[in-house]
């Protein structure tokens, strides 16, 4: 966030993005009342998908567990989070990152000592202008007071968008797409804005496990059920 924008933001009266009531600067993007009334379904603490009640591992995880150990998220990709993330990711509203990071930080009890943003290929980074996962991870690291490493994971190959691909296509689409640099601690967390199928994260987890990482968390703003194959 630029110094000029920070000055403008401090000067303007902030308003809740839902009820439009005036806010103090520590409440953005919505007021405490609206935040308290947003739906928060219970979830499986392993995969992060909604469950009838909070549990360590759901039936899906018992039969086909993801390669990470624990997922922390704010909500599903529904209103109002979908609108907020769309502006952040596709409309260049990178100044929303501190607020998104603050929302996510409240869901993390024992943070990993190192945060790794999901990498973006340089071609997509050039077209979009910034890596949203990178920006989110940087602000989340500040909130959690942990280390942030943006250059450890690299996307070596430009891949098709995962959305719309079936399971087999998603897997083959990511073959040899990532590399890793440096020595890893035993506990890290991968940071992304939205997790749907988890295919990308599982590929990164395989890479990290091969480099000695024993415990992998996933931190995301939204976790939403994958489409049926």
PDB file of C-alpha atoms in Angstrom:
ATOM      1  CA  UNK A   1       0.000   0.000   0.000  1.00  0.00           C
ATOM      2  CA  UNK A   2       1.496   3.361  -1.041  1.00  0.00           C
ATOM      3  CA  UNK A   3       2.061   6.172   1.448  1.00  0.00           C
ATOM      4  CA  UNK A   4      -0.216   8.418  -0.596  1.00  0.00           C
ATOM      5  CA  UNK A   5      -3.067   5.920  -0.530  1.00  0.00           C
ATOM      6  CA  UNK A   6      -2.570   5.344   3.212  1.00  0.00           C
ATOM      7  CA  UNK A   7      -2.887   9.077   3.801  1.00  0.00           C
ATOM      8  CA  UNK A   8      -6.062   9.260   1.697  1.00  0.00           C
ATOM      9  CA  UNK A   9      -7.546   6.255   3.499  1.00  0.00           C
ATOM     10  CA  UNK A  10      -6.904   7.871   6.883  1.00  0.00           C
ATOM     11  CA  UNK A  11      -8.547  11.091   5.735  1.00  0.00           C
ATOM     12  CA  UNK A  12     -11.707   9.535   4.289  1.00  0.00           C
ATOM     13  CA  UNK A  13     -14.604   8.344   6.472  1.00  0.00           C
ATOM     14  CA  UNK A  14     -14.645   4.538   6.154  1.00  0.00           C
ATOM     15  CA  UNK A  15     -17.987   2.806   5.782  1.00  0.00           C
ATOM     16  CA  UNK A  16     -19.073  -0.783   6.245  1.00  0.00           C
ATOM     17  CA  UNK A  17     -19.211  -2.536   2.872  1.00  0.00           C
ATOM     18  CA  UNK A  18     -22.504  -4.192   3.886  1.00  0.00           C
ATOM     19  CA  UNK A  19     -24.617  -1.752   5.912  1.00  0.00           C
ATOM     20  CA  UNK A  20     -22.649   1.427   4.957  1.00  0.00           C
ATOM     21  CA  UNK A  21     -22.485   2.677   8.537  1.00  0.00           C
ATOM     22  CA  UNK A  22     -19.408   4.662   9.433  1.00  0.00           C
ATOM     23  CA  UNK A  23     -16.438   2.688  10.771  1.00  0.00           C
ATOM     24  CA  UNK A  24     -13.325   3.354  12.723  1.00  0.00           C
ATOM     25  CA  UNK A  25     -10.160   2.474  10.814  1.00  0.00           C
ATOM     26  CA  UNK A  26      -9.631  -0.842  12.570  1.00  0.00           C
ATOM     27  CA  UNK A  27     -12.936  -2.380  11.464  1.00  0.00           C
ATOM     28  CA  UNK A  28     -12.717  -2.214   7.661  1.00  0.00           C
ATOM     29  CA  UNK A  29     -14.219  -3.795   5.486  1.00  0.00           C
ATOM     30  CA  UNK A  30     -17.357  -4.246   7.605  1.00  0.00           C
ATOM     31  CA  UNK A  31     -18.619  -3.398  11.052  1.00  0.00           C
ATOM     32  CA  UNK A  32     -18.595  -5.717  14.050  1.00  0.00           C
ATOM     33  CA  UNK A  33     -22.363  -6.211  13.881  1.00  0.00           C
ATOM     34  CA  UNK A  34     -22.325  -7.289  10.231  1.00  0.00           C
ATOM     35  CA  UNK A  35     -19.262  -9.455  10.804  1.00  0.00           C
ATOM     36  CA  UNK A  36     -20.914 -11.204  13.752  1.00  0.00           C
ATOM     37  CA  UNK A  37     -23.958 -12.060  11.622  1.00  0.00           C
ATOM     38  CA  UNK A  38     -22.098 -13.503   8.639  1.00  0.00           C
ATOM     39  CA  UNK A  39     -22.654 -17.266   8.213  1.00  0.00           C
ATOM     40  CA  UNK A  40     -19.856 -19.379   9.689  1.00  0.00           C
ATOM     41  CA  UNK A  41     -20.617 -23.071   9.090  1.00  0.00           C
ATOM     42  CA  UNK A  42     -18.582 -25.657  11.034  1.00  0.00           C
ATOM     43  CA  UNK A  43     -15.771 -27.318   9.093  1.00  0.00           C
ATOM     44  CA  UNK A  44     -13.406 -30.233   8.987  1.00  0.00           C
ATOM     45  CA  UNK A  45     -10.135 -28.958  10.419  1.00  0.00           C
ATOM     46  CA  UNK A  46      -8.139 -31.101   7.997  1.00  0.00           C
ATOM     47  CA  UNK A  47      -9.615 -30.365   4.553  1.00  0.00           C
ATOM     48  CA  UNK A  48     -11.595 -27.246   5.524  1.00  0.00           C
ATOM     49  CA  UNK A  49     -14.860 -28.332   3.877  1.00  0.00           C
ATOM     50  CA  UNK A  50     -18.193 -27.670   5.647  1.00  0.00           C
ATOM     51  CA  UNK A  51     -19.362 -30.404   8.023  1.00  0.00           C
ATOM     52  CA  UNK A  52     -22.384 -30.855  10.343  1.00  0.00           C
ATOM     53  CA  UNK A  53     -20.119 -29.953  13.263  1.00  0.00           C
ATOM     54  CA  UNK A  54     -16.434 -29.131  13.693  1.00  0.00           C
ATOM     55  CA  UNK A  55     -14.249 -32.233  13.488  1.00  0.00           C
ATOM     56  CA  UNK A  56     -10.593 -33.134  13.133  1.00  0.00           C
ATOM     57  CA  UNK A  57     -11.117 -35.294  10.019  1.00  0.00           C
ATOM     58  CA  UNK A  58     -14.304 -35.822   8.022  1.00  0.00           C
ATOM     59  CA  UNK A  59     -15.239 -39.015   6.176  1.00  0.00           C
ATOM     60  CA  UNK A  60     -13.701 -37.677   2.998  1.00  0.00           C
ATOM     61  CA  UNK A  61     -10.373 -37.091   4.770  1.00  0.00           C
ATOM     62  CA  UNK A  62     -10.429 -40.586   6.264  1.00  0.00           C
ATOM     63  CA  UNK A  63     -10.726 -42.159   2.804  1.00  0.00           C
ATOM     64  CA  UNK A  64      -8.804 -39.670   0.642  1.00  0.00           C
ATOM     65  CA  UNK A  65      -7.003 -37.082   2.794  1.00  0.00           C
ATOM     66  CA  UNK A  66      -5.330 -33.996   1.323  1.00  0.00           C
ATOM     67  CA  UNK A  67      -1.553 -33.864   1.668  1.00  0.00           C
ATOM     68  CA  UNK A  68      -1.611 -30.908   4.055  1.00  0.00           C
ATOM     69  CA  UNK A  69      -2.226 -31.291   7.800  1.00  0.00           C
ATOM     70  CA  UNK A  70      -4.648 -28.507   8.628  1.00  0.00           C
ATOM     71  CA  UNK A  71      -6.584 -25.800   6.782  1.00  0.00           C
ATOM     72  CA  UNK A  72      -7.705 -22.493   8.258  1.00  0.00           C
ATOM     73  CA  UNK A  73     -10.137 -20.259   6.387  1.00  0.00           C
ATOM     74  CA  UNK A  74     -12.607 -17.451   6.954  1.00  0.00           C
ATOM     75  CA  UNK A  75     -15.608 -18.715   5.001  1.00  0.00           C
ATOM     76  CA  UNK A  76     -16.900 -20.277   1.794  1.00  0.00           C
ATOM     77  CA  UNK A  77     -16.706 -18.364  -1.470  1.00  0.00           C
ATOM     78  CA  UNK A  78     -20.118 -16.745  -1.010  1.00  0.00           C
ATOM     79  CA  UNK A  79     -21.422 -13.238  -0.397  1.00  0.00           C
ATOM     80  CA  UNK A  80     -19.869 -10.995   0.817  1.00  0.00           C
ATOM     81  CA  UNK A  81     -16.434 -12.656   0.596  1.00  0.00           C
ATOM     82  CA  UNK A  82     -16.785 -13.397  -3.116  1.00  0.00           C
ATOM     83  CA  UNK A  83     -17.313  -9.711  -3.921  1.00  0.00           C
ATOM     84  CA  UNK A  84     -14.399  -8.640  -1.756  1.00  0.00           C
ATOM     85  CA  UNK A  85     -12.005 -11.214  -3.221  1.00  0.00           C
ATOM     86  CA  UNK A  86     -13.071 -10.455  -6.793  1.00  0.00           C
ATOM     87  CA  UNK A  87     -12.188  -6.793  -6.309  1.00  0.00           C
ATOM     88  CA  UNK A  88      -8.882  -7.754  -4.668  1.00  0.00           C
ATOM     89  CA  UNK A  89      -7.849 -10.362  -7.229  1.00  0.00           C
ATOM     90  CA  UNK A  90      -9.221  -9.155 -10.556  1.00  0.00           C
ATOM     91  CA  UNK A  91      -9.766  -5.428 -10.153  1.00  0.00           C
ATOM     92  CA  UNK A  92      -6.390  -4.626  -8.613  1.00  0.00           C
ATOM     93  CA  UNK A  93      -7.718  -3.545  -5.211  1.00  0.00           C
ATOM     94  CA  UNK A  94      -4.551  -4.719  -3.488  1.00  0.00           C
ATOM     95  CA  UNK A  95      -5.196  -2.323  -0.606  1.00  0.00           C
ATOM     96  CA  UNK A  96      -7.832  -4.813   0.613  1.00  0.00           C
ATOM     97  CA  UNK A  97      -5.018  -7.219   1.572  1.00  0.00           C
ATOM     98  CA  UNK A  98      -4.519  -5.920   5.149  1.00  0.00           C
ATOM     99  CA  UNK A  99      -8.235  -6.344   5.908  1.00  0.00           C
ATOM    100  CA  UNK A 100      -8.347  -9.811   4.356  1.00  0.00           C
ATOM    101  CA  UNK A 101      -5.232 -10.802   6.285  1.00  0.00           C
ATOM    102  CA  UNK A 102      -6.748  -9.545   9.533  1.00  0.00           C
ATOM    103  CA  UNK A 103      -9.909 -11.608   8.960  1.00  0.00           C
ATOM    104  CA  UNK A 104      -7.817 -14.702   8.242  1.00  0.00           C
ATOM    105  CA  UNK A 105      -5.446 -14.190  11.170  1.00  0.00           C
ATOM    106  CA  UNK A 106      -8.337 -14.499  13.642  1.00  0.00           C
ATOM    107  CA  UNK A 107      -8.845 -18.105  12.433  1.00  0.00           C
ATOM    108  CA  UNK A 108      -5.249 -19.210  13.102  1.00  0.00           C
ATOM    109  CA  UNK A 109      -4.417 -20.296  16.657  1.00  0.00           C
ATOM    110  CA  UNK A 110      -0.888 -21.670  16.264  1.00  0.00           C
ATOM    111  CA  UNK A 111       0.666 -20.150  13.142  1.00  0.00           C
ATOM    112  CA  UNK A 112       3.416 -21.825  11.169  1.00  0.00           C
ATOM    113  CA  UNK A 113       6.779 -20.086  11.555  1.00  0.00           C
ATOM    114  CA  UNK A 114       7.119 -19.606   7.777  1.00  0.00           C
ATOM    115  CA  UNK A 115       4.445 -18.556   5.251  1.00  0.00           C
ATOM    116  CA  UNK A 116       4.828 -19.488   1.572  1.00  0.00           C
ATOM    117  CA  UNK A 117       2.518 -17.845  -0.980  1.00  0.00           C
ATOM    118  CA  UNK A 118       1.279 -20.014  -3.842  1.00  0.00           C
ATOM    119  CA  UNK A 119       3.515 -18.941  -6.742  1.00  0.00           C
ATOM    120  CA  UNK A 120       2.310 -17.369  -9.975  1.00  0.00           C
ATOM    121  CA  UNK A 121       3.999 -17.757 -13.359  1.00  0.00           C
ATOM    122  CA  UNK A 122       5.747 -14.589 -14.514  1.00  0.00           C
ATOM    123  CA  UNK A 123       3.494 -14.271 -17.585  1.00  0.00           C
ATOM    124  CA  UNK A 124       0.318 -14.184 -15.489  1.00  0.00           C
ATOM    125  CA  UNK A 125       2.026 -11.910 -12.970  1.00  0.00           C
ATOM    126  CA  UNK A 126       2.879  -9.502 -15.793  1.00  0.00           C
ATOM    127  CA  UNK A 127      -0.710  -9.505 -17.101  1.00  0.00           C
ATOM    128  CA  UNK A 128      -2.313  -9.047 -13.674  1.00  0.00           C
ATOM    129  CA  UNK A 129       0.302  -6.706 -12.225  1.00  0.00           C
ATOM    130  CA  UNK A 130       0.729  -8.481  -8.891  1.00  0.00           C
ATOM    131  CA  UNK A 131       0.514 -11.895  -7.240  1.00  0.00           C
ATOM    132  CA  UNK A 132      -2.514 -11.725  -4.951  1.00  0.00           C
ATOM    133  CA  UNK A 133      -1.301 -14.703  -2.866  1.00  0.00           C
ATOM    134  CA  UNK A 134       2.024 -12.984  -2.361  1.00  0.00           C
ATOM    135  CA  UNK A 135       0.430  -9.744  -1.187  1.00  0.00           C
ATOM    136  CA  UNK A 136      -1.964 -11.606   1.116  1.00  0.00           C
ATOM    137  CA  UNK A 137       0.842 -13.703   2.626  1.00  0.00           C
ATOM    138  CA  UNK A 138       2.981 -10.638   3.295  1.00  0.00           C
ATOM    139  CA  UNK A 139       0.238  -8.908   5.277  1.00  0.00           C
ATOM    140  CA  UNK A 140      -0.774 -12.130   7.026  1.00  0.00           C
ATOM    141  CA  UNK A 141       2.829 -12.646   8.172  1.00  0.00           C
ATOM    142  CA  UNK A 142       2.742  -9.173   9.725  1.00  0.00           C
ATOM    143  CA  UNK A 143      -0.513  -9.972  11.523  1.00  0.00           C
ATOM    144  CA  UNK A 144       0.824 -13.290  12.851  1.00  0.00           C
ATOM    145  CA  UNK A 145       4.356 -11.973  13.463  1.00  0.00           C
ATOM    146  CA  UNK A 146       5.973 -14.825  11.553  1.00  0.00           C
ATOM    147  CA  UNK A 147       8.406 -15.132   8.637  1.00  0.00           C
ATOM    148  CA  UNK A 148       7.317 -14.673   5.030  1.00  0.00           C
ATOM    149  CA  UNK A 149       9.264 -16.213   2.138  1.00  0.00           C
ATOM    150  CA  UNK A 150       8.003 -15.147  -1.320  1.00  0.00           C
ATOM    151  CA  UNK A 151      10.832 -16.680  -3.370  1.00  0.00           C
ATOM    152  CA  UNK A 152      11.037 -20.244  -2.061  1.00  0.00           C
ATOM    153  CA  UNK A 153       8.375 -21.711  -4.370  1.00  0.00           C
ATOM    154  CA  UNK A 154       8.433 -20.996  -8.087  1.00  0.00           C
ATOM    155  CA  UNK A 155       5.981 -21.785 -10.876  1.00  0.00           C
ATOM    156  CA  UNK A 156       8.260 -22.808 -13.728  1.00  0.00           C
ATOM    157  CA  UNK A 157       5.633 -23.557 -16.339  1.00  0.00           C
ATOM    158  CA  UNK A 158       2.622 -21.540 -17.447  1.00  0.00           C
ATOM    159  CA  UNK A 159      -0.433 -23.761 -16.998  1.00  0.00           C
ATOM    160  CA  UNK A 160      -4.073 -23.572 -17.986  1.00  0.00           C
ATOM    161  CA  UNK A 161      -6.576 -22.310 -15.443  1.00  0.00           C
ATOM    162  CA  UNK A 162      -7.639 -25.212 -13.215  1.00  0.00           C
ATOM    163  CA  UNK A 163     -11.267 -24.094 -13.260  1.00  0.00           C
ATOM    164  CA  UNK A 164     -13.358 -26.222 -15.592  1.00  0.00           C
ATOM    165  CA  UNK A 165     -10.881 -29.124 -15.812  1.00  0.00           C
ATOM    166  CA  UNK A 166     -11.746 -32.622 -14.612  1.00  0.00           C
ATOM    167  CA  UNK A 167      -9.646 -34.348 -11.960  1.00  0.00           C
ATOM    168  CA  UNK A 168      -7.260 -36.107 -14.350  1.00  0.00           C
ATOM    169  CA  UNK A 169      -6.767 -32.952 -16.418  1.00  0.00           C
ATOM    170  CA  UNK A 170      -6.073 -30.917 -13.286  1.00  0.00           C
ATOM    171  CA  UNK A 171      -3.368 -33.357 -12.235  1.00  0.00           C
ATOM    172  CA  UNK A 172      -1.646 -33.523 -15.628  1.00  0.00           C
ATOM    173  CA  UNK A 173      -1.923 -29.754 -16.004  1.00  0.00           C
ATOM    174  CA  UNK A 174       0.357 -29.275 -12.995  1.00  0.00           C
ATOM    175  CA  UNK A 175       2.988 -31.922 -13.732  1.00  0.00           C
ATOM    176  CA  UNK A 176       6.468 -30.435 -13.205  1.00  0.00           C
ATOM    177  CA  UNK A 177       4.940 -26.967 -12.874  1.00  0.00           C
ATOM    178  CA  UNK A 178       6.696 -26.041  -9.612  1.00  0.00           C
ATOM    179  CA  UNK A 179      10.171 -25.991  -8.126  1.00  0.00           C
ATOM    180  CA  UNK A 180      11.619 -25.149  -4.728  1.00  0.00           C
ATOM    181  CA  UNK A 181      14.740 -23.296  -3.614  1.00  0.00           C
ATOM    182  CA  UNK A 182      16.430 -23.331  -0.240  1.00  0.00           C
ATOM    183  CA  UNK A 183      16.302 -25.348   2.980  1.00  0.00           C
ATOM    184  CA  UNK A 184      12.846 -25.731   4.509  1.00  0.00           C
ATOM    185  CA  UNK A 185      11.865 -25.855   8.191  1.00  0.00           C
ATOM    186  CA  UNK A 186       9.725 -28.758   9.394  1.00  0.00           C
ATOM    187  CA  UNK A 187       6.566 -26.601   9.663  1.00  0.00           C
ATOM    188  CA  UNK A 188       5.332 -24.197   6.962  1.00  0.00           C
ATOM    189  CA  UNK A 189       2.028 -22.811   5.718  1.00  0.00           C
ATOM    190  CA  UNK A 190       0.866 -22.288   2.143  1.00  0.00           C
ATOM    191  CA  UNK A 191      -1.172 -19.114   1.578  1.00  0.00           C
ATOM    192  CA  UNK A 192      -3.779 -18.552  -1.142  1.00  0.00           C
ATOM    193  CA  UNK A 193      -6.991 -16.588  -1.501  1.00  0.00           C
ATOM    194  CA  UNK A 194      -9.368 -19.444  -2.442  1.00  0.00           C
ATOM    195  CA  UNK A 195      -9.072 -23.231  -2.235  1.00  0.00           C
ATOM    196  CA  UNK A 196     -11.509 -25.293  -4.314  1.00  0.00           C
ATOM    197  CA  UNK A 197     -10.174 -28.627  -5.561  1.00  0.00           C
ATOM    198  CA  UNK A 198      -6.879 -28.458  -3.659  1.00  0.00           C
ATOM    199  CA  UNK A 199      -4.991 -29.929  -6.642  1.00  0.00           C
ATOM    200  CA  UNK A 200      -2.440 -27.110  -6.783  1.00  0.00           C
ATOM    201  CA  UNK A 201      -1.856 -27.265  -3.040  1.00  0.00           C
ATOM    202  CA  UNK A 202      -1.409 -31.036  -3.104  1.00  0.00           C
ATOM    203  CA  UNK A 203       1.243 -30.664  -5.808  1.00  0.00           C
ATOM    204  CA  UNK A 204       3.074 -28.101  -3.680  1.00  0.00           C
ATOM    205  CA  UNK A 205       2.745 -30.345  -0.634  1.00  0.00           C
ATOM    206  CA  UNK A 206       4.415 -33.216  -2.509  1.00  0.00           C
ATOM    207  CA  UNK A 207       7.270 -30.909  -3.387  1.00  0.00           C
ATOM    208  CA  UNK A 208       7.627 -29.686   0.194  1.00  0.00           C
ATOM    209  CA  UNK A 209       7.436 -33.211   1.666  1.00  0.00           C
ATOM    210  CA  UNK A 210      10.254 -34.222  -0.683  1.00  0.00           C
ATOM    211  CA  UNK A 211      12.368 -31.453   0.852  1.00  0.00           C
ATOM    212  CA  UNK A 212      11.863 -32.557   4.434  1.00  0.00           C
ATOM    213  CA  UNK A 213       8.798 -30.571   5.516  1.00  0.00           C
ATOM    214  CA  UNK A 214       6.801 -32.607   8.036  1.00  0.00           C
ATOM    215  CA  UNK A 215       3.833 -30.342   8.862  1.00  0.00           C
ATOM    216  CA  UNK A 216       2.020 -28.219   6.271  1.00  0.00           C
ATOM    217  CA  UNK A 217      -0.838 -25.843   7.038  1.00  0.00           C
ATOM    218  CA  UNK A 218      -2.998 -24.076   4.487  1.00  0.00           C
ATOM    219  CA  UNK A 219      -4.264 -20.541   5.111  1.00  0.00           C
ATOM    220  CA  UNK A 220      -6.904 -19.197   2.741  1.00  0.00           C
ATOM    221  CA  UNK A 221      -9.682 -16.641   2.885  1.00  0.00           C
ATOM    222  CA  UNK A 222     -12.280 -18.969   1.319  1.00  0.00           C
ATOM    223  CA  UNK A 223     -12.605 -22.737   1.119  1.00  0.00           C
ATOM    224  CA  UNK A 224     -15.375 -23.866  -1.158  1.00  0.00           C
ATOM    225  CA  UNK A 225     -16.471 -27.365  -2.206  1.00  0.00           C
ATOM    226  CA  UNK A 226     -15.017 -28.591  -5.512  1.00  0.00           C
ATOM    227  CA  UNK A 227     -17.339 -29.171  -8.469  1.00  0.00           C
ATOM    228  CA  UNK A 228     -18.324 -32.739  -9.226  1.00  0.00           C
ATOM    229  CA  UNK A 229     -16.112 -34.415 -11.831  1.00  0.00           C
TER     230      UNK A 229
END
